[in-house]
Coordinates of C-alpha atoms in Angstrom, one line a residue:
M1 CA -8.2 -8.7 -19.2
K2 CA -5.7 -6.1 -20.3
M3 CA -3.3 -4.3 -17.9
I4 CA -4.1 -0.6 -18.5
A5 CA -1.4 0.8 -16.3
R6 CA 1.4 0.5 -13.7
I7 CA 1.7 2.5 -10.5
H8 CA 5.1 3.5 -9.3
T9 CA 5.8 3.8 -5.6
D10 CA 8.6 3.8 -3.1
F11 CA 8.2 0.1 -2.4
V12 CA 10.4 -2.3 -4.1
E13 CA 9.3 -5.2 -2.1
K14 CA 6.1 -6.2 -0.2
F15 CA 7.6 -6.1 3.3
G16 CA 6.6 -2.8 4.9
I17 CA 3.7 -2.0 2.5
P18 CA 0.6 -0.8 4.5
R19 CA -1.9 -3.7 5.0
Q20 CA -4.7 -1.4 3.5
S21 CA -5.0 1.7 1.5
G22 CA -5.3 4.9 3.2
L23 CA -3.8 3.9 6.4
V24 CA -0.8 6.1 5.7
P25 CA -2.1 9.2 3.5
E26 CA 1.4 10.5 2.9
I27 CA 2.5 7.6 0.6
M28 CA 2.4 8.7 -3.1
G29 CA 2.1 6.9 -6.2
R30 CA 2.2 7.7 -9.9
I31 CA -0.2 5.8 -12.2
V32 CA 1.4 5.7 -15.8
F33 CA -0.7 4.2 -18.4
E34 CA 0.4 1.8 -21.0
P35 CA 0.8 3.0 -24.4
E36 CA -2.5 1.6 -25.7
F37 CA -4.3 3.6 -23.1
R38 CA -2.5 6.9 -23.2
E39 CA -5.6 8.8 -24.1
A40 CA -6.5 12.0 -22.4
D41 CA -10.1 11.7 -23.4
A42 CA -10.2 8.5 -21.2
L43 CA -9.8 10.8 -18.2
R44 CA -12.4 13.3 -19.2
G45 CA -14.3 14.3 -16.1
I46 CA -12.1 12.5 -13.5
E47 CA -11.2 15.8 -12.0
N48 CA -14.7 16.1 -10.5
Y49 CA -13.8 13.3 -8.2
S50 CA -11.4 13.4 -5.1
Y51 CA -10.8 9.5 -4.8
L52 CA -10.6 6.6 -7.0
W53 CA -10.8 2.8 -6.7
L54 CA -8.0 0.8 -8.3
L55 CA -8.4 -2.7 -9.3
W56 CA -4.8 -4.4 -9.5
Q57 CA -3.0 -7.6 -9.7
F58 CA -1.1 -9.3 -6.8
S59 CA 1.7 -9.7 -9.2
E60 CA 4.1 -11.3 -6.7
V61 CA 1.7 -14.1 -5.7
P62 CA 2.5 -17.6 -7.3
E63 CA -0.1 -18.4 -9.8
G64 CA -2.6 -21.2 -9.1
K65 CA -1.8 -21.1 -5.3
W66 CA -5.0 -20.4 -3.1
S67 CA -6.9 -21.9 -0.3
P68 CA -10.4 -21.6 1.2
L69 CA -9.0 -21.0 4.6
V70 CA -6.2 -18.6 5.4
R71 CA -4.2 -17.3 8.4
P72 CA -4.5 -13.5 8.5
P73 CA -1.2 -12.0 10.0
R74 CA -3.0 -9.7 12.2
L75 CA -4.6 -12.7 14.1
G76 CA -1.2 -13.9 14.8
G77 CA -1.0 -16.5 12.0
N78 CA -2.7 -19.1 14.2
M79 CA -6.5 -18.5 13.3
K80 CA -8.0 -19.7 10.0
V81 CA -10.8 -17.7 8.4
G82 CA -12.3 -18.1 5.0
V83 CA -10.4 -16.5 2.2
F84 CA -13.5 -14.6 1.1
A85 CA -13.7 -13.0 4.7
T86 CA -10.3 -11.5 4.2
R87 CA -8.2 -9.5 1.8
S88 CA -5.5 -12.2 1.5
P89 CA -3.6 -12.1 -1.7
F90 CA -3.7 -15.8 -2.0
R91 CA -7.1 -15.9 -3.8
P92 CA -8.5 -17.8 -6.7
N93 CA -8.1 -14.7 -8.8
P94 CA -5.1 -12.5 -7.4
I95 CA -7.1 -9.1 -7.5
G96 CA -6.6 -6.4 -5.3
L97 CA -8.7 -3.3 -4.6
S98 CA -7.6 0.0 -3.2
S99 CA -9.1 3.4 -2.5
V100 CA -6.8 6.2 -3.2
K101 CA -6.9 10.0 -3.2
I102 CA -6.1 12.1 -6.3
E103 CA -3.5 14.7 -5.8
Q104 CA -2.7 15.7 -9.3
I105 CA -3.8 15.0 -13.0
E106 CA -1.4 15.6 -15.8
L107 CA -3.0 14.8 -19.1
Y108 CA 0.1 15.7 -21.2
T109 CA 3.3 14.4 -20.2
D110 CA 6.1 12.5 -22.0
E111 CA 4.6 9.2 -20.5
G112 CA 1.0 10.3 -21.6
P113 CA -1.7 10.9 -18.9
V114 CA -0.4 10.6 -15.3
I115 CA -2.5 10.4 -12.1
T116 CA -0.6 11.1 -8.9
V117 CA -2.4 9.5 -5.9
S118 CA -1.9 9.2 -2.2
G119 CA -2.6 6.7 0.4
V120 CA -1.4 3.8 -1.6
D121 CA -0.7 0.4 -0.6
L122 CA 0.9 -1.1 -3.7
M123 CA 4.5 -2.3 -4.7
D124 CA 6.3 -0.3 -7.4
G125 CA 5.3 -1.4 -10.8
T126 CA 2.1 -3.2 -9.8
P127 CA -0.2 -3.8 -12.8
I128 CA -3.4 -1.8 -12.7
Y129 CA -6.3 -3.4 -14.6
D130 CA -9.2 -0.7 -13.9
I131 CA -9.7 2.7 -12.3
K132 CA -13.2 3.6 -11.1
P133 CA -14.4 6.8 -9.3
Y134 CA -15.1 6.5 -5.6
L135 CA -18.7 7.6 -5.1
P136 CA -19.2 8.7 -1.4
H137 CA -22.9 8.5 -1.3
V138 CA -23.0 4.8 -2.2
D139 CA -19.4 3.6 -1.4
C140 CA -19.3 5.0 2.1
H141 CA -21.0 2.8 5.0
P142 CA -19.8 4.3 8.2
E143 CA -22.3 1.9 10.2
A144 CA -20.7 -1.3 8.5
L145 CA -19.3 -4.2 10.5
G146 CA -15.5 -4.5 10.2
G147 CA -14.9 -8.0 11.1
F148 CA -11.7 -9.0 12.9
S149 CA -10.0 -6.0 11.4
G150 CA -12.0 -3.5 13.3
Q151 CA -10.2 -4.4 16.6
F152 CA -7.0 -3.2 14.9
K153 CA -8.1 0.1 13.3
D154 CA -6.4 2.2 16.0
Y155 CA -3.4 0.1 16.2
S156 CA 0.1 1.9 15.9
L157 CA 3.5 2.1 17.3
R158 CA 5.5 5.1 18.7
V159 CA 8.4 5.7 16.3
D160 CA 11.8 6.8 17.5
C161 CA 13.8 7.8 14.4
P162 CA 17.0 9.8 15.1
L163 CA 17.1 13.0 12.8
E164 CA 20.4 11.9 11.5
Y165 CA 18.4 8.9 9.7
L166 CA 15.4 10.8 9.0
N167 CA 17.2 13.6 7.2
L168 CA 18.6 11.2 4.7
F169 CA 15.0 11.2 3.1
P170 CA 13.6 14.0 1.0
E171 CA 11.4 16.2 3.2
E172 CA 8.3 15.2 1.4
K173 CA 8.9 11.5 2.1
R174 CA 9.6 11.8 5.9
N175 CA 6.1 11.6 7.2
A176 CA 5.3 8.7 4.9
L177 CA 8.3 6.9 6.3
L178 CA 7.2 7.6 9.7
G179 CA 3.6 6.6 9.0
V180 CA 4.9 3.2 7.4
L181 CA 6.9 2.4 10.6
A182 CA 4.1 3.4 12.9
Q183 CA 1.9 0.8 11.2
D184 CA 4.3 -1.9 12.5
P185 CA 5.5 -3.8 9.4
R186 CA 6.5 -6.9 11.3
P187 CA 4.2 -10.2 10.9
A188 CA 1.9 -10.2 13.9
Y189 CA 3.4 -13.2 15.2
Q190 CA 6.8 -11.9 15.6
H191 CA 7.8 -10.2 18.8
D192 CA 11.6 -10.9 19.3
V193 CA 12.8 -7.7 20.9
D194 CA 16.2 -8.2 19.8
R195 CA 15.7 -9.0 16.1
V196 CA 16.6 -6.2 13.7
Y197 CA 13.9 -5.8 10.8
G198 CA 14.5 -3.9 7.5
V199 CA 12.0 -2.0 5.3
S200 CA 13.0 -0.9 1.8
F201 CA 11.6 2.6 1.2
A202 CA 12.5 5.4 -1.2
G203 CA 15.9 4.0 -2.1
Y204 CA 16.9 3.0 1.4
N205 CA 16.8 0.0 3.7
V206 CA 15.5 1.2 7.2
Q207 CA 16.6 -1.1 10.0
F208 CA 14.5 -1.1 13.3
K209 CA 13.8 -3.0 16.4
V210 CA 10.5 -3.1 18.4
A211 CA 9.9 -3.2 22.2
D212 CA 7.2 -2.1 24.5
K213 CA 5.1 -0.7 21.5
V214 CA 8.1 1.7 20.4
L215 CA 9.8 1.2 17.1
T216 CA 13.3 2.2 17.1
V217 CA 15.2 3.1 13.9
C218 CA 18.9 1.7 14.4
G219 CA 20.2 2.1 10.9
V220 CA 19.6 3.4 7.4
E221 CA 21.6 2.0 4.3
E222 CA 21.2 3.1 0.7
L223 CA 20.0 0.3 -1.5

């Protein structure tokens, strides 16, 4: 397979990236095509859709490492389930799938065609292998079972971020940051109220603590 594009986001590392696409609608990404695929004709008609499927590579996962059983972080890292019953990155083929919203299509830029999308859950520079339109009449199944993930669909933390820290970020990125923090970036099995965690986002390291379902930002440092 050939990599057709890379996506550029505000995440320079895996920690802190939302666990699924769409959880934080404000997170933006720019899809920039590889030189071989910088053809405006390849995007003809894409403006008639509002969402896309992205097929991409878990590029930070060591090759050849997979297991038939995995420990989903949302289950505390203790319960094992089958790898094909999860979206774990440790798979026989490290392929990810994300549903993202089209925000802007630019056919003629210095980088070739560029698609700006929202609701992303990918690290900066992630290789994209294919792009397909999302078809609501066949891709949406509201009655479908959600497995163990269904019990966490409404999970979120209250975020206390002092304005002195929040104002360090451009205005258009502030809601995205708050959304990332509300999703609780910590591994599900870590509950040390005194531990300081750090999320790298939009050029800053955001330091925080969590206690009683409240995430408190306690420092922001430029990367």
